[in-house]
GROMACS .gro file of C-alpha atoms in nm:
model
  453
    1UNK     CA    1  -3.677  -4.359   2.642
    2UNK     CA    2  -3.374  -4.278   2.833
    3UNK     CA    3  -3.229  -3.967   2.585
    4UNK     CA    4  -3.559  -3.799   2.624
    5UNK     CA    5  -3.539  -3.814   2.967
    6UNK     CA    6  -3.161  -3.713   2.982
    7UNK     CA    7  -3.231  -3.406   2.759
    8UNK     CA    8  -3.575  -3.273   2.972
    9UNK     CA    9  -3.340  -3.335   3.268
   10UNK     CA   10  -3.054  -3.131   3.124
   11UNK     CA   11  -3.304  -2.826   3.005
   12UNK     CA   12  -3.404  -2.837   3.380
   13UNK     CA   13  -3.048  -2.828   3.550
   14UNK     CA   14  -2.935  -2.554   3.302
   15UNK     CA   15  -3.231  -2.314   3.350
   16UNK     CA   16  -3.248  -2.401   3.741
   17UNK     CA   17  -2.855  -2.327   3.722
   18UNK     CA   18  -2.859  -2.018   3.526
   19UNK     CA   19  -3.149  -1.832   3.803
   20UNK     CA   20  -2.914  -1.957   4.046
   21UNK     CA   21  -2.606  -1.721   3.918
   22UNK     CA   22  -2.835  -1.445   3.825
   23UNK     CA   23  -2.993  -1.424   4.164
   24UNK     CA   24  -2.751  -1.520   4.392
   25UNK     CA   25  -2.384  -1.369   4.446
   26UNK     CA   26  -2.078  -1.549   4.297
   27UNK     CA   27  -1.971  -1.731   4.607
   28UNK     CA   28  -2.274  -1.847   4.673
   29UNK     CA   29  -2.420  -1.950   4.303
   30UNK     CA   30  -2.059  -2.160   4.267
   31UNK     CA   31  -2.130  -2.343   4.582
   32UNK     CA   32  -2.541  -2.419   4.470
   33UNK     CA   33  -2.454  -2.491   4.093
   34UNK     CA   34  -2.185  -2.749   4.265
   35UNK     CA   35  -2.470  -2.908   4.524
   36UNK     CA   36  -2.730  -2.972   4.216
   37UNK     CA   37  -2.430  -3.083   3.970
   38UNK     CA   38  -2.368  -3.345   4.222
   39UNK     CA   39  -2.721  -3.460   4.327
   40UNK     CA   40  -2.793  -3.504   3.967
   41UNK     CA   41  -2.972  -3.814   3.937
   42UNK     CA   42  -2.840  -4.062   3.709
   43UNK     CA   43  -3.143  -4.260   3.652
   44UNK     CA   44  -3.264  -3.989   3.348
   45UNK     CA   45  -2.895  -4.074   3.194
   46UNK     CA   46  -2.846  -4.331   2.867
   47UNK     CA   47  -2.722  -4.612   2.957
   48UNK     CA   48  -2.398  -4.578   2.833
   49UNK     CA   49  -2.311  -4.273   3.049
   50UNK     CA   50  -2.413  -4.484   3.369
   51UNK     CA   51  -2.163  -4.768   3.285
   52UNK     CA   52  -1.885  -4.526   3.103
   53UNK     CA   53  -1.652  -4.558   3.444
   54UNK     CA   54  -1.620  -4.927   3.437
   55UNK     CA   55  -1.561  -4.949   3.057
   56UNK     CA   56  -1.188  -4.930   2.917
   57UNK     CA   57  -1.272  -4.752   2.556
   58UNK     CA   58  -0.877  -4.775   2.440
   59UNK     CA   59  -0.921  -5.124   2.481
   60UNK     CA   60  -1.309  -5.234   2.354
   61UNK     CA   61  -1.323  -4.942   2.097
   62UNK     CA   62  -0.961  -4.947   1.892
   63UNK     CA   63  -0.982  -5.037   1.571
   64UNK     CA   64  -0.862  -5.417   1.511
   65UNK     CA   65  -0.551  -5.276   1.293
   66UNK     CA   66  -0.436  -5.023   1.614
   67UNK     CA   67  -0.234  -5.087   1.873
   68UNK     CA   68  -0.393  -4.983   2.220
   69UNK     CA   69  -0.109  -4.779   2.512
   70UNK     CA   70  -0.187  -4.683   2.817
   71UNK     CA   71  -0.375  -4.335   2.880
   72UNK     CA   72  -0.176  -4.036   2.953
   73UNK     CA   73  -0.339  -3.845   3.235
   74UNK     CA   74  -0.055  -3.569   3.263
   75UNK     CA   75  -0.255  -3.296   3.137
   76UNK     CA   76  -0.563  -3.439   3.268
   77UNK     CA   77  -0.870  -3.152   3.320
   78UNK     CA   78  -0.997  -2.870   3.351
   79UNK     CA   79  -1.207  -3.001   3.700
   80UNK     CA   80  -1.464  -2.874   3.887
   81UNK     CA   81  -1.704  -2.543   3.821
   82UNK     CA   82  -1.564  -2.273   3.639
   83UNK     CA   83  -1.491  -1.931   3.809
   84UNK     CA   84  -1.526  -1.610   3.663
   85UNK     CA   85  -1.440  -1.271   3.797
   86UNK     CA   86  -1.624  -0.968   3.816
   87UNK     CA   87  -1.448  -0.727   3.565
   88UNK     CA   88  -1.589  -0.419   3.425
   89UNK     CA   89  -1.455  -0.402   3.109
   90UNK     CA   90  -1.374  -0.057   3.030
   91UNK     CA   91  -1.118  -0.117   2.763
   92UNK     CA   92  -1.178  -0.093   2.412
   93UNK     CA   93  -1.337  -0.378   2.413
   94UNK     CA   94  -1.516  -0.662   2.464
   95UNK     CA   95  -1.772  -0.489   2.671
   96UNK     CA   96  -1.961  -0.605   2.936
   97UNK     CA   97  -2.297  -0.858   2.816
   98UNK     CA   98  -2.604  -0.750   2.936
   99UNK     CA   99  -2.724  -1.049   3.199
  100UNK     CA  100  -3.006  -1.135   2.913
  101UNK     CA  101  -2.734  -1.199   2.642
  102UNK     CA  102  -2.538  -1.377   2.880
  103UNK     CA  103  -2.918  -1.602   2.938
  104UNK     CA  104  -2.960  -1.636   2.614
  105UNK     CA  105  -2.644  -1.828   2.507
  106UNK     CA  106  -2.723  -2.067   2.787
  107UNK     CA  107  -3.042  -2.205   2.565
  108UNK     CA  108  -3.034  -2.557   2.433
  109UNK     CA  109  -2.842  -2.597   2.098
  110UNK     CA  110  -3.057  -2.617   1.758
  111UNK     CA  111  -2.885  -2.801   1.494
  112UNK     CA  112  -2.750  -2.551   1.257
  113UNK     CA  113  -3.021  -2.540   0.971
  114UNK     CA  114  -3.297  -2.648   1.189
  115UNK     CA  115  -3.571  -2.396   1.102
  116UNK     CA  116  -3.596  -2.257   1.415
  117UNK     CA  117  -3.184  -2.161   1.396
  118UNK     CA  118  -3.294  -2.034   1.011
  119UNK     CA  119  -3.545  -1.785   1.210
  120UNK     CA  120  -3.275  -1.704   1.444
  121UNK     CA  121  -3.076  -1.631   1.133
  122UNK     CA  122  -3.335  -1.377   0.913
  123UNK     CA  123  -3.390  -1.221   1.248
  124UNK     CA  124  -3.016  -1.147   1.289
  125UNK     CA  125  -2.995  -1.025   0.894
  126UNK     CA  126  -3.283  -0.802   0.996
  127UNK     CA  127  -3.179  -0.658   1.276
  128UNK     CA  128  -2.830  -0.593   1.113
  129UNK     CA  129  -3.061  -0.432   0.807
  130UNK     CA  130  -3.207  -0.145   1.086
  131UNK     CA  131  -2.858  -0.131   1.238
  132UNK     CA  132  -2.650  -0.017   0.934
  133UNK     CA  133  -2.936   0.118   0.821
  134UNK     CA  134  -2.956  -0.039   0.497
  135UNK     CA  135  -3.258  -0.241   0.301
  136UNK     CA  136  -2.958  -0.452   0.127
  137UNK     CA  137  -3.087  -0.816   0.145
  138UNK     CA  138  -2.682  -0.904   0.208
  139UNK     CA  139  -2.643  -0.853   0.587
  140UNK     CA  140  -2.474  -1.164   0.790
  141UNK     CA  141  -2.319  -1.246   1.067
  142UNK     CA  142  -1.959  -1.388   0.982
  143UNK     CA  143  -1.861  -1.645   1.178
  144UNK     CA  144  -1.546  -1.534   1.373
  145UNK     CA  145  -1.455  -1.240   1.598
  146UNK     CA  146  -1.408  -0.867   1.377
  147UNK     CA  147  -1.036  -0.941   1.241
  148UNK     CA  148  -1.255  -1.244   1.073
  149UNK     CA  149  -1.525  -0.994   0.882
  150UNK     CA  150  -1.184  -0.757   0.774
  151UNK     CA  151  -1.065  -1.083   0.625
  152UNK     CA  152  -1.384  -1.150   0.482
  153UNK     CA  153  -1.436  -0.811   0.277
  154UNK     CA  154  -1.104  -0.799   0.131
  155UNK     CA  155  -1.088  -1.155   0.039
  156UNK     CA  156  -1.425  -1.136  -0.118
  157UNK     CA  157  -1.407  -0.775  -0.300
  158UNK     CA  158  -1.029  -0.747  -0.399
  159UNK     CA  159  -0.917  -0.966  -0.668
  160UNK     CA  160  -0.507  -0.999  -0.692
  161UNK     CA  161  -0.330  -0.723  -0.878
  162UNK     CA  162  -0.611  -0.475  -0.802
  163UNK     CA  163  -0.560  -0.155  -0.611
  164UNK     CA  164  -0.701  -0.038  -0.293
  165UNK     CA  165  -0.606   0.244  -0.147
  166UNK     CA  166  -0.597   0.198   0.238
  167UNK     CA  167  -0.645   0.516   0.501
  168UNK     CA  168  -0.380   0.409   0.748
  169UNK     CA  169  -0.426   0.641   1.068
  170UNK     CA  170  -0.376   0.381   1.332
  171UNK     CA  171  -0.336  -0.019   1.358
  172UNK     CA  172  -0.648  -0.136   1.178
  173UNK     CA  173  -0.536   0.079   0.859
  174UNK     CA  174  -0.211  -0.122   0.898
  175UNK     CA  175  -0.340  -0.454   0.916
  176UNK     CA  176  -0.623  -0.378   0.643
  177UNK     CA  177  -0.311  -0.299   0.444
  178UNK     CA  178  -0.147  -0.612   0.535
  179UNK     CA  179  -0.413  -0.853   0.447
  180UNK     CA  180  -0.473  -0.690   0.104
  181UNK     CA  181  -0.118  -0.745   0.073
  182UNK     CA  182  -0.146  -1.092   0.095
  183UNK     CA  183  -0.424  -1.135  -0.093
  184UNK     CA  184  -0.197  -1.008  -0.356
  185UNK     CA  185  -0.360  -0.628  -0.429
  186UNK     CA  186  -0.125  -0.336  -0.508
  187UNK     CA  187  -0.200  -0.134  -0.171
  188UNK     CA  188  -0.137   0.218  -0.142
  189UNK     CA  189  -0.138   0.359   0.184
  190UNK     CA  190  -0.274   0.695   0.270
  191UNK     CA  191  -0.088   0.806   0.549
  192UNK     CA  192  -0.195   1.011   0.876
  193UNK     CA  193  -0.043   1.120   1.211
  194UNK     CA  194  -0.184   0.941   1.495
  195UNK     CA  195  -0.494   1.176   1.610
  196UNK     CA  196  -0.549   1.318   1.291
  197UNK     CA  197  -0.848   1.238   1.037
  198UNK     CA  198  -0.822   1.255   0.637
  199UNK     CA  199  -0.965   1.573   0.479
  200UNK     CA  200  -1.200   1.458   0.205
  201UNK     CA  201  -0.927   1.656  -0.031
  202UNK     CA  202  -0.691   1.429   0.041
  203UNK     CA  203  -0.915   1.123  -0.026
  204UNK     CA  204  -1.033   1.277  -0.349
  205UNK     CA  205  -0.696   1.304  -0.463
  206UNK     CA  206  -0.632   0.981  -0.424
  207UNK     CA  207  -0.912   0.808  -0.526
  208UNK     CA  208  -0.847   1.044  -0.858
  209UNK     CA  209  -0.520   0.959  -0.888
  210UNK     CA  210  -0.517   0.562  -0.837
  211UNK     CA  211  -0.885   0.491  -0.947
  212UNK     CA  212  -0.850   0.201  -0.721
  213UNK     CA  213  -1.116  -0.095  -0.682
  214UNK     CA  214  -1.125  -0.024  -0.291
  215UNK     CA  215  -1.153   0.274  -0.058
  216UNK     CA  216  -1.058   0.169   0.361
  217UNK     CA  217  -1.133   0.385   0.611
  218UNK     CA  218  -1.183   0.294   0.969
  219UNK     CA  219  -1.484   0.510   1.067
  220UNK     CA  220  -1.368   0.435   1.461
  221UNK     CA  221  -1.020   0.399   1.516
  222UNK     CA  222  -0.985   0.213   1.877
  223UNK     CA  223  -0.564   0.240   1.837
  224UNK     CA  224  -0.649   0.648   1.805
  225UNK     CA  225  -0.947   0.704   1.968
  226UNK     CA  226  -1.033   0.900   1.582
  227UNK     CA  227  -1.372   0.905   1.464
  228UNK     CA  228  -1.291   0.914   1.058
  229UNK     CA  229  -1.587   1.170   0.861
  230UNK     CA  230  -1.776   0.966   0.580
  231UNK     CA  231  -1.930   1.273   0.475
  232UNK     CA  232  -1.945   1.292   0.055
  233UNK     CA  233  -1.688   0.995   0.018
  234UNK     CA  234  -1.951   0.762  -0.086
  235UNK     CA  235  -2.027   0.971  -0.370
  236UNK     CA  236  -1.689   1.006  -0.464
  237UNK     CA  237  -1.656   0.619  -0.504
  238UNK     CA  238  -1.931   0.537  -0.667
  239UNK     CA  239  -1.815   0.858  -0.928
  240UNK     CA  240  -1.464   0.667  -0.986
  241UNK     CA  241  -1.576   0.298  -1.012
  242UNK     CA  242  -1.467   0.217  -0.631
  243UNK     CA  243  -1.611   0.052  -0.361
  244UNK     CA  244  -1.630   0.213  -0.031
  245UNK     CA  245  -1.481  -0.034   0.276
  246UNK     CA  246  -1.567   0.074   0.640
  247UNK     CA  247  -1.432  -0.049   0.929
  248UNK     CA  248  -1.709  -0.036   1.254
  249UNK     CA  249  -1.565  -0.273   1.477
  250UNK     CA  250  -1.591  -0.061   1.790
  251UNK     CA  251  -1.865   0.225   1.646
  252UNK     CA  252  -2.142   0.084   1.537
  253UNK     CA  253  -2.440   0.097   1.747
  254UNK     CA  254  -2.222   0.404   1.906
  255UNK     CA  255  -2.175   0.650   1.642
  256UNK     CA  256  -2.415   0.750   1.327
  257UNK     CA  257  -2.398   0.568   1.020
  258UNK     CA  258  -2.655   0.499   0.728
  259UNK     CA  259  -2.475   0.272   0.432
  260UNK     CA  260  -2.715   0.366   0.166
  261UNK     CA  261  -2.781   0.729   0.181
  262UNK     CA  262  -2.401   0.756   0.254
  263UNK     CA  263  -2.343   0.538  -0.080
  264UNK     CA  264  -2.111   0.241   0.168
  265UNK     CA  265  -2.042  -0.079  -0.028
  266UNK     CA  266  -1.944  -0.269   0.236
  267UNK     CA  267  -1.913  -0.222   0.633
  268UNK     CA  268  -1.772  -0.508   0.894
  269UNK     CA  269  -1.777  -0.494   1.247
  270UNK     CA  270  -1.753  -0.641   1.583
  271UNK     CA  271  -2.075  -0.771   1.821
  272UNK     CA  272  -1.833  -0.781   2.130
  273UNK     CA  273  -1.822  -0.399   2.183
  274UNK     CA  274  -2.151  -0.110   2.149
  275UNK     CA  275  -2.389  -0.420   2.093
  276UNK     CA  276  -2.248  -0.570   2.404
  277UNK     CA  277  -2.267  -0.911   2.293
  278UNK     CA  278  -2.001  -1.212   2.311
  279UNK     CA  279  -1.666  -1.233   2.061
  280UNK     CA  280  -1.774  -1.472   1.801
  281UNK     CA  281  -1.981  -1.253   1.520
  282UNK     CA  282  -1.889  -1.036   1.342
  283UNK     CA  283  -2.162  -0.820   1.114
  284UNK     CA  284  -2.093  -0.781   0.781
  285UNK     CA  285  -2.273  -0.601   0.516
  286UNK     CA  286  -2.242  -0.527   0.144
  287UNK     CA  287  -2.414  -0.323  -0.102
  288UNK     CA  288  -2.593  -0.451  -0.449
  289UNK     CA  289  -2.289  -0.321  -0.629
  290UNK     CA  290  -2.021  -0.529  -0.397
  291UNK     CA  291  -2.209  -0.837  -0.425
  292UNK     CA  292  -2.191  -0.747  -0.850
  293UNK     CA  293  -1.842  -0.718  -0.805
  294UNK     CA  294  -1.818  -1.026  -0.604
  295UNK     CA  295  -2.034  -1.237  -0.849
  296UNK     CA  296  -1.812  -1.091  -1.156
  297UNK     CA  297  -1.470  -1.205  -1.017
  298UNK     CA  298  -1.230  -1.365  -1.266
  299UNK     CA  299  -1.028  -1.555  -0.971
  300UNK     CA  300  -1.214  -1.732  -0.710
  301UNK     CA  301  -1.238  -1.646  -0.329
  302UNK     CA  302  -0.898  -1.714  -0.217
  303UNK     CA  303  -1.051  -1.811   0.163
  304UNK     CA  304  -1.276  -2.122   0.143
  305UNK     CA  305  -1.420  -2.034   0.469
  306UNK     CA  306  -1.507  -1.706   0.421
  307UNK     CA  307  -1.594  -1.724   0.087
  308UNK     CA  308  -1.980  -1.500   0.061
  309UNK     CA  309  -2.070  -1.675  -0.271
  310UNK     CA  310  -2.080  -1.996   0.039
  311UNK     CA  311  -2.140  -1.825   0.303
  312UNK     CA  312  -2.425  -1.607   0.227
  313UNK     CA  313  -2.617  -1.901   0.052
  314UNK     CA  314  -2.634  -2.051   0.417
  315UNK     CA  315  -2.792  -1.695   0.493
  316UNK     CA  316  -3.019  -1.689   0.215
  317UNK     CA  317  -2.896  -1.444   0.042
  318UNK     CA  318  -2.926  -1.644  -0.311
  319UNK     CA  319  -3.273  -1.795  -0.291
  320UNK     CA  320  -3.176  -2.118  -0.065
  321UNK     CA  321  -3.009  -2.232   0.227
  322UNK     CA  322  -2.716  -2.479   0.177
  323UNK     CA  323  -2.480  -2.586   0.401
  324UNK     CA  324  -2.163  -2.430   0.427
  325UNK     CA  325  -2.006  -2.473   0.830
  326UNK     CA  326  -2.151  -2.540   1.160
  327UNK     CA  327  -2.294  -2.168   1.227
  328UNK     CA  328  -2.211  -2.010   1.529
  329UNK     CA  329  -2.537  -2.141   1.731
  330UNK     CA  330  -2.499  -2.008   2.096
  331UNK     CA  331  -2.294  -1.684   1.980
  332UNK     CA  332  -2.578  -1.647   1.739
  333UNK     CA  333  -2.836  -1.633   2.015
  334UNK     CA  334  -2.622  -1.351   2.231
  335UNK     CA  335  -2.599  -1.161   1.907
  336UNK     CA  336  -2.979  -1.144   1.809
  337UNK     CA  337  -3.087  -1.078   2.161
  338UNK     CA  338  -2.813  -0.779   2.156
  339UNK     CA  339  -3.030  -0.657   1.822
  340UNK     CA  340  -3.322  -0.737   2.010
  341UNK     CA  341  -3.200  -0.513   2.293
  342UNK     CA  342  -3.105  -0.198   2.010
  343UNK     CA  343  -3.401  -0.222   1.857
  344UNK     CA  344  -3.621  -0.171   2.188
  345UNK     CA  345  -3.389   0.116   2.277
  346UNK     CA  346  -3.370   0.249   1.944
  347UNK     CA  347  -3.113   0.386   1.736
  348UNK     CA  348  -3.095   0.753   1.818
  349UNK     CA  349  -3.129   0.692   2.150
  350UNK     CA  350  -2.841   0.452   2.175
  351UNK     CA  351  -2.603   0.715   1.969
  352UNK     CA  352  -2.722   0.985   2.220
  353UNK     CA  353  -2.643   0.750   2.518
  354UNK     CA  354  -2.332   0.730   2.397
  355UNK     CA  355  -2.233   1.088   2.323
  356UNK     CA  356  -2.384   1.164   2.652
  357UNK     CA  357  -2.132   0.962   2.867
  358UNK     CA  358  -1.866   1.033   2.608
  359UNK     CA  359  -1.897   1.425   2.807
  360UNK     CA  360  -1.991   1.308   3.157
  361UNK     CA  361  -1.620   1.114   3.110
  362UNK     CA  362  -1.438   1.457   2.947
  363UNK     CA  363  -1.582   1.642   3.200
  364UNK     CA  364  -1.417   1.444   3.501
  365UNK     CA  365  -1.084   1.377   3.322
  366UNK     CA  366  -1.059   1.778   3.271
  367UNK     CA  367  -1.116   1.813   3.617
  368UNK     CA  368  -0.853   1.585   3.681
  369UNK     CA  369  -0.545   1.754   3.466
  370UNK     CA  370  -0.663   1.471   3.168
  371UNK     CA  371  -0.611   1.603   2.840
  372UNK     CA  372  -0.767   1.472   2.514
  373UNK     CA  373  -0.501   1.301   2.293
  374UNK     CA  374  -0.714   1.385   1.989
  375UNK     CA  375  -0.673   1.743   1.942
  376UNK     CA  376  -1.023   1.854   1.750
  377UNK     CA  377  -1.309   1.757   1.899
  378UNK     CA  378  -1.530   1.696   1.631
  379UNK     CA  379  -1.268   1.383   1.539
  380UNK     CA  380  -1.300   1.248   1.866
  381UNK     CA  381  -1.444   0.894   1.910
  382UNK     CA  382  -1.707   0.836   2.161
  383UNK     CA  383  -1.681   0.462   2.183
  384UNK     CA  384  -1.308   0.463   2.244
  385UNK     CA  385  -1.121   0.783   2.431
  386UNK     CA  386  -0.776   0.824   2.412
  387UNK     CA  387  -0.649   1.020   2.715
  388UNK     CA  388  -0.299   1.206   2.798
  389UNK     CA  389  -0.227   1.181   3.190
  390UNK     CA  390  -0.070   1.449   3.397
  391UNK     CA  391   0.279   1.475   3.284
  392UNK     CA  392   0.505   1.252   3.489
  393UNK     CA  393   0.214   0.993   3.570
  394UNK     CA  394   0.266   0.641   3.538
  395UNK     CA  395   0.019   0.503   3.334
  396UNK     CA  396   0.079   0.125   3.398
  397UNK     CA  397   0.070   0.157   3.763
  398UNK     CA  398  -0.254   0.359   3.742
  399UNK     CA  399  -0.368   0.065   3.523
  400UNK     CA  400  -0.299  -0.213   3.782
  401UNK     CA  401  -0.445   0.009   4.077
  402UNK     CA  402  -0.788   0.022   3.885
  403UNK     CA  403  -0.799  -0.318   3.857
  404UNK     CA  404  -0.680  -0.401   4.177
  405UNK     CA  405  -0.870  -0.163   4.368
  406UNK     CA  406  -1.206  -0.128   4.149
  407UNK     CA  407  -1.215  -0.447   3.912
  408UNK     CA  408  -1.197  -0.166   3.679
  409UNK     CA  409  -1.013  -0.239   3.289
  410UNK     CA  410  -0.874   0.043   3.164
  411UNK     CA  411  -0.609  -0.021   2.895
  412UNK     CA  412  -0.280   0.155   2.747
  413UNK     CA  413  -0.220   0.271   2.382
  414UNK     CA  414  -0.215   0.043   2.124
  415UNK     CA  415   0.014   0.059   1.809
  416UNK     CA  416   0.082   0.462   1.744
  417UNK     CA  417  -0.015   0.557   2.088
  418UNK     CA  418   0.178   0.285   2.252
  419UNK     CA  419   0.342   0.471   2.568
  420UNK     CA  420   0.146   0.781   2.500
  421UNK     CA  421  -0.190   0.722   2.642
  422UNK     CA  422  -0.455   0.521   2.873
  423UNK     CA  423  -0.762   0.417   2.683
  424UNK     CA  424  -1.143   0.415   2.863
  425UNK     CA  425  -1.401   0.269   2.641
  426UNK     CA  426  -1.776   0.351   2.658
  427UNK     CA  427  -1.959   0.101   2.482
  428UNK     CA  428  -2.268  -0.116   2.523
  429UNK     CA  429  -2.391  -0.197   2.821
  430UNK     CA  430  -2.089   0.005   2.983
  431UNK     CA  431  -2.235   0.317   2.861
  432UNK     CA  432  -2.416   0.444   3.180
  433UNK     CA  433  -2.350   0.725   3.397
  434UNK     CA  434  -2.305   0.479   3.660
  435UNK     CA  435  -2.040   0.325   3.522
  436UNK     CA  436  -1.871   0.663   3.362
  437UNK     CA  437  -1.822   0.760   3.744
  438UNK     CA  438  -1.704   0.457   3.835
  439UNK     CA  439  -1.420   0.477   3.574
  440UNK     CA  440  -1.369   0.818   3.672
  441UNK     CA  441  -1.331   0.722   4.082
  442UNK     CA  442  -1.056   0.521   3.946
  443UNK     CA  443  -0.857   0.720   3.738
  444UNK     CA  444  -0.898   0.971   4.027
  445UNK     CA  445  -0.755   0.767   4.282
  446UNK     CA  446  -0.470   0.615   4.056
  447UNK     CA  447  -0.365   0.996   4.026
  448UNK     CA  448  -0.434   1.080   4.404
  449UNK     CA  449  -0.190   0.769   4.502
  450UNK     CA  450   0.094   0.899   4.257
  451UNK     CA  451   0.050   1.236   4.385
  452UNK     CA  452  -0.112   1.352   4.096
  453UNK     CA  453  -0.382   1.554   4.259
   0.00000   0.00000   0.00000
């Protein structure tokens, strides 16, 4: 009788805990989540946790052919409650969690093919369906943060000695072409200056020219701040025997994009930036004609663990359910509440909110001397703006007095535009007027204090 207890107990804490930091401030929710920590009672608990204290495990529980030592309490901890604070993540990402993704992780655990966690499961595949906008059956979630479903496509659809021709216009193109690299592919890089999109001449060419097995382009490139055009290259894939490879780690839910009527074969992303939900998943989908070419490999999946022929029978995607890993269960539950949360806004609406604070932001940073570092606005990224100060500003210290000042993240270039720019991203839950001006009272004082304005 006594785990029963302990686990109706535990439910009870944790919800009791969780309205506690949602309705109270910080300071104070720390201080109450302590008090009812401690007056815990300990008659609900197993046995064994009541007498754990007095019990010497390295001396009752070592195995007869092991020799006990004394514990080492060096590194001893963490202690105490953790502490948290306030940020508003205006980077390029993670974005803030809306408080009910944040609830919903705090739910007890399901084992990870109980059938409730299987529901949990289709409902993520399905909302992932409405969000690429596909009615492919082979939607997941993979089971690591967005550098873990870039792995996953070109492990799964690039066999070794294959080319794929890789649209390198920022850091993702160069670590796309990396991992193909080791995963032993011929890679030929298509080269563009940092701001700059490919024409869909020069992708023609060379998809004409190399015929390869793979196309990459990043349709939101966060290093950039480039929005990449899709238009008529899905078309010119499926014409030359390729699959198309998109990278969406930081614009879906932000930006347009339909994988079947643009002809995408497969499309990875990141539930940590538009979608607002925690690291941990990243979405993944592939088209009937990637999961052919997956199913007619001649070499097998070099990566065990993110292997699809696996991993997508513990989705379903085959007709069962077998286990492959311990899924992600908690993550899980932030990531189909953050569907949950697109569906009931809807997609247009949610690429309109976007685009909408995209020009509240441009219109303030204009005001301010701000010039886009992406010179054509139609290849401008909404999710992700890349932004030339005043000449003669210091970006770093403009940085630090944003967060010192306003709890505000902004961040500095990445990769090409290392040096050259400040980056404000407008994504998820961060996507609000509110917020926009907030951002934009911060970059406004960081330029007032350097005499900027």
């Amino acid at each position: 009788r006594g785990p029963p207890l302990f686990l109706s107990s535990f439910r009870r804490l944790n919800m009791f805990a969780a309205q506690i930091a949602s309705r109270l401030d910080k300071k104070a929710s720390l201080g109450a989540l302590r008090r009812v920590l401690a007056a815990a009672p300990s008659s609900g608990h197993p046995a064994a946790l009541q007498t754990a204290s007095s019990t010497s495990y390295s001396t009752t529980s070592i195995r007869p052919d092991e020799t006990s030592h004394p514990i080492d309490n060096s590194s001893k901890g963490p202690t105490g409650v953790i502490d948290i604070p306030k940020r508003y993540l205006m980077g390029p990402g993670p974005a803030n969690s809306y408080e009910r993704i944040l609830l919903a992780q705090a739910q007890p655990l399901l084992g990870h093919l109980h059938p409730p966690m299987l529901k949990i499961m289709d409902e993520i595949q399905e909302g992932l369906r409405y969000l690429f906008q596909t009615k492919s059956k082979y939607t997941l979630a993979v089971s690591g943060t967005g550098h873990a479903g870039m792995e996953a496509a070109i492990a799964n659809l690039v066999e070794p000695g294959e080319t794929v021709v890789v649209g390198n216009k920022g850091i993702w193109g160069e670590r796309v072409a990396d991992m193909a690299d080791r995963f032993g592919a011929n890679v030929v890089e298509l080269k563009a200056d940092a701001g700059k999109t490919f024409s869909y001449e020069e992708l023609r060419e060379a998809v004409e020219t190399h015929k390869p097995a793979v196309l990459f382009l990043c349709q939101g490139e966060s290093s950039t701040g480039v929005q990449q055009s899709l238009a008529g290259i899905g078309d010119l894939c499926e014409k030359n025997g390729t699959l198309l490879l998109v990278d969406t780690v930081c614009s879906l839910g932000g930006v347009p994009i339909f994988a079947d009527d643009w002809k995408i074969d497969a499309i990875y992303s990141g539930a940590q930036k538009c979608l607002s939900a925690p690291p941990g998943s990243a979405p993944l989908f592939l088209s009937d004609r990637a999961v052919e070419k997956l199913k007619s490999r001649k070499t097998k999946v070099r990566s065990y663990y993110l292997d699809m022929n696996l991993v997508g029978d513990y989705w379903g995607w085959f007709g069962g359910r077998s286990y492959h890993h311990t899924g992600m269960v908690s993550t899980w539950y932030g990531l189909r509440e953050a569907l949950a949360i697109v569906a009931e806004e809807g997609l247009e609406a949610m690429w309109e909110r976007h685009m909408a604070c995209h020009n509240q932001l441009w219109e303030g940073l204009s005001a301010m001397g701000c010039k886009p570092f992406v010179e054509d606005p139609k290849d401008r990224l909404a999710t992700v703006n890349t932004i030339v100060l005043p000449e003669g500003t210091d970006a770093m210290a403009l940085i630090k007095n944003a967060m010192d000042k306003y709890n505000v993240e902004i961040s500095g270039g990445l990769g090409p535009t290392f040096g050259k720019v400040i980056r404000i991203g407008l994504m998820g839950a961060n996507a609000k007027p509110a917020t926009v001006a907030l951002v934009l009272e911060a970059v406004e004082d960081g330029l007032k204090v350097q005499g900027k304005l």
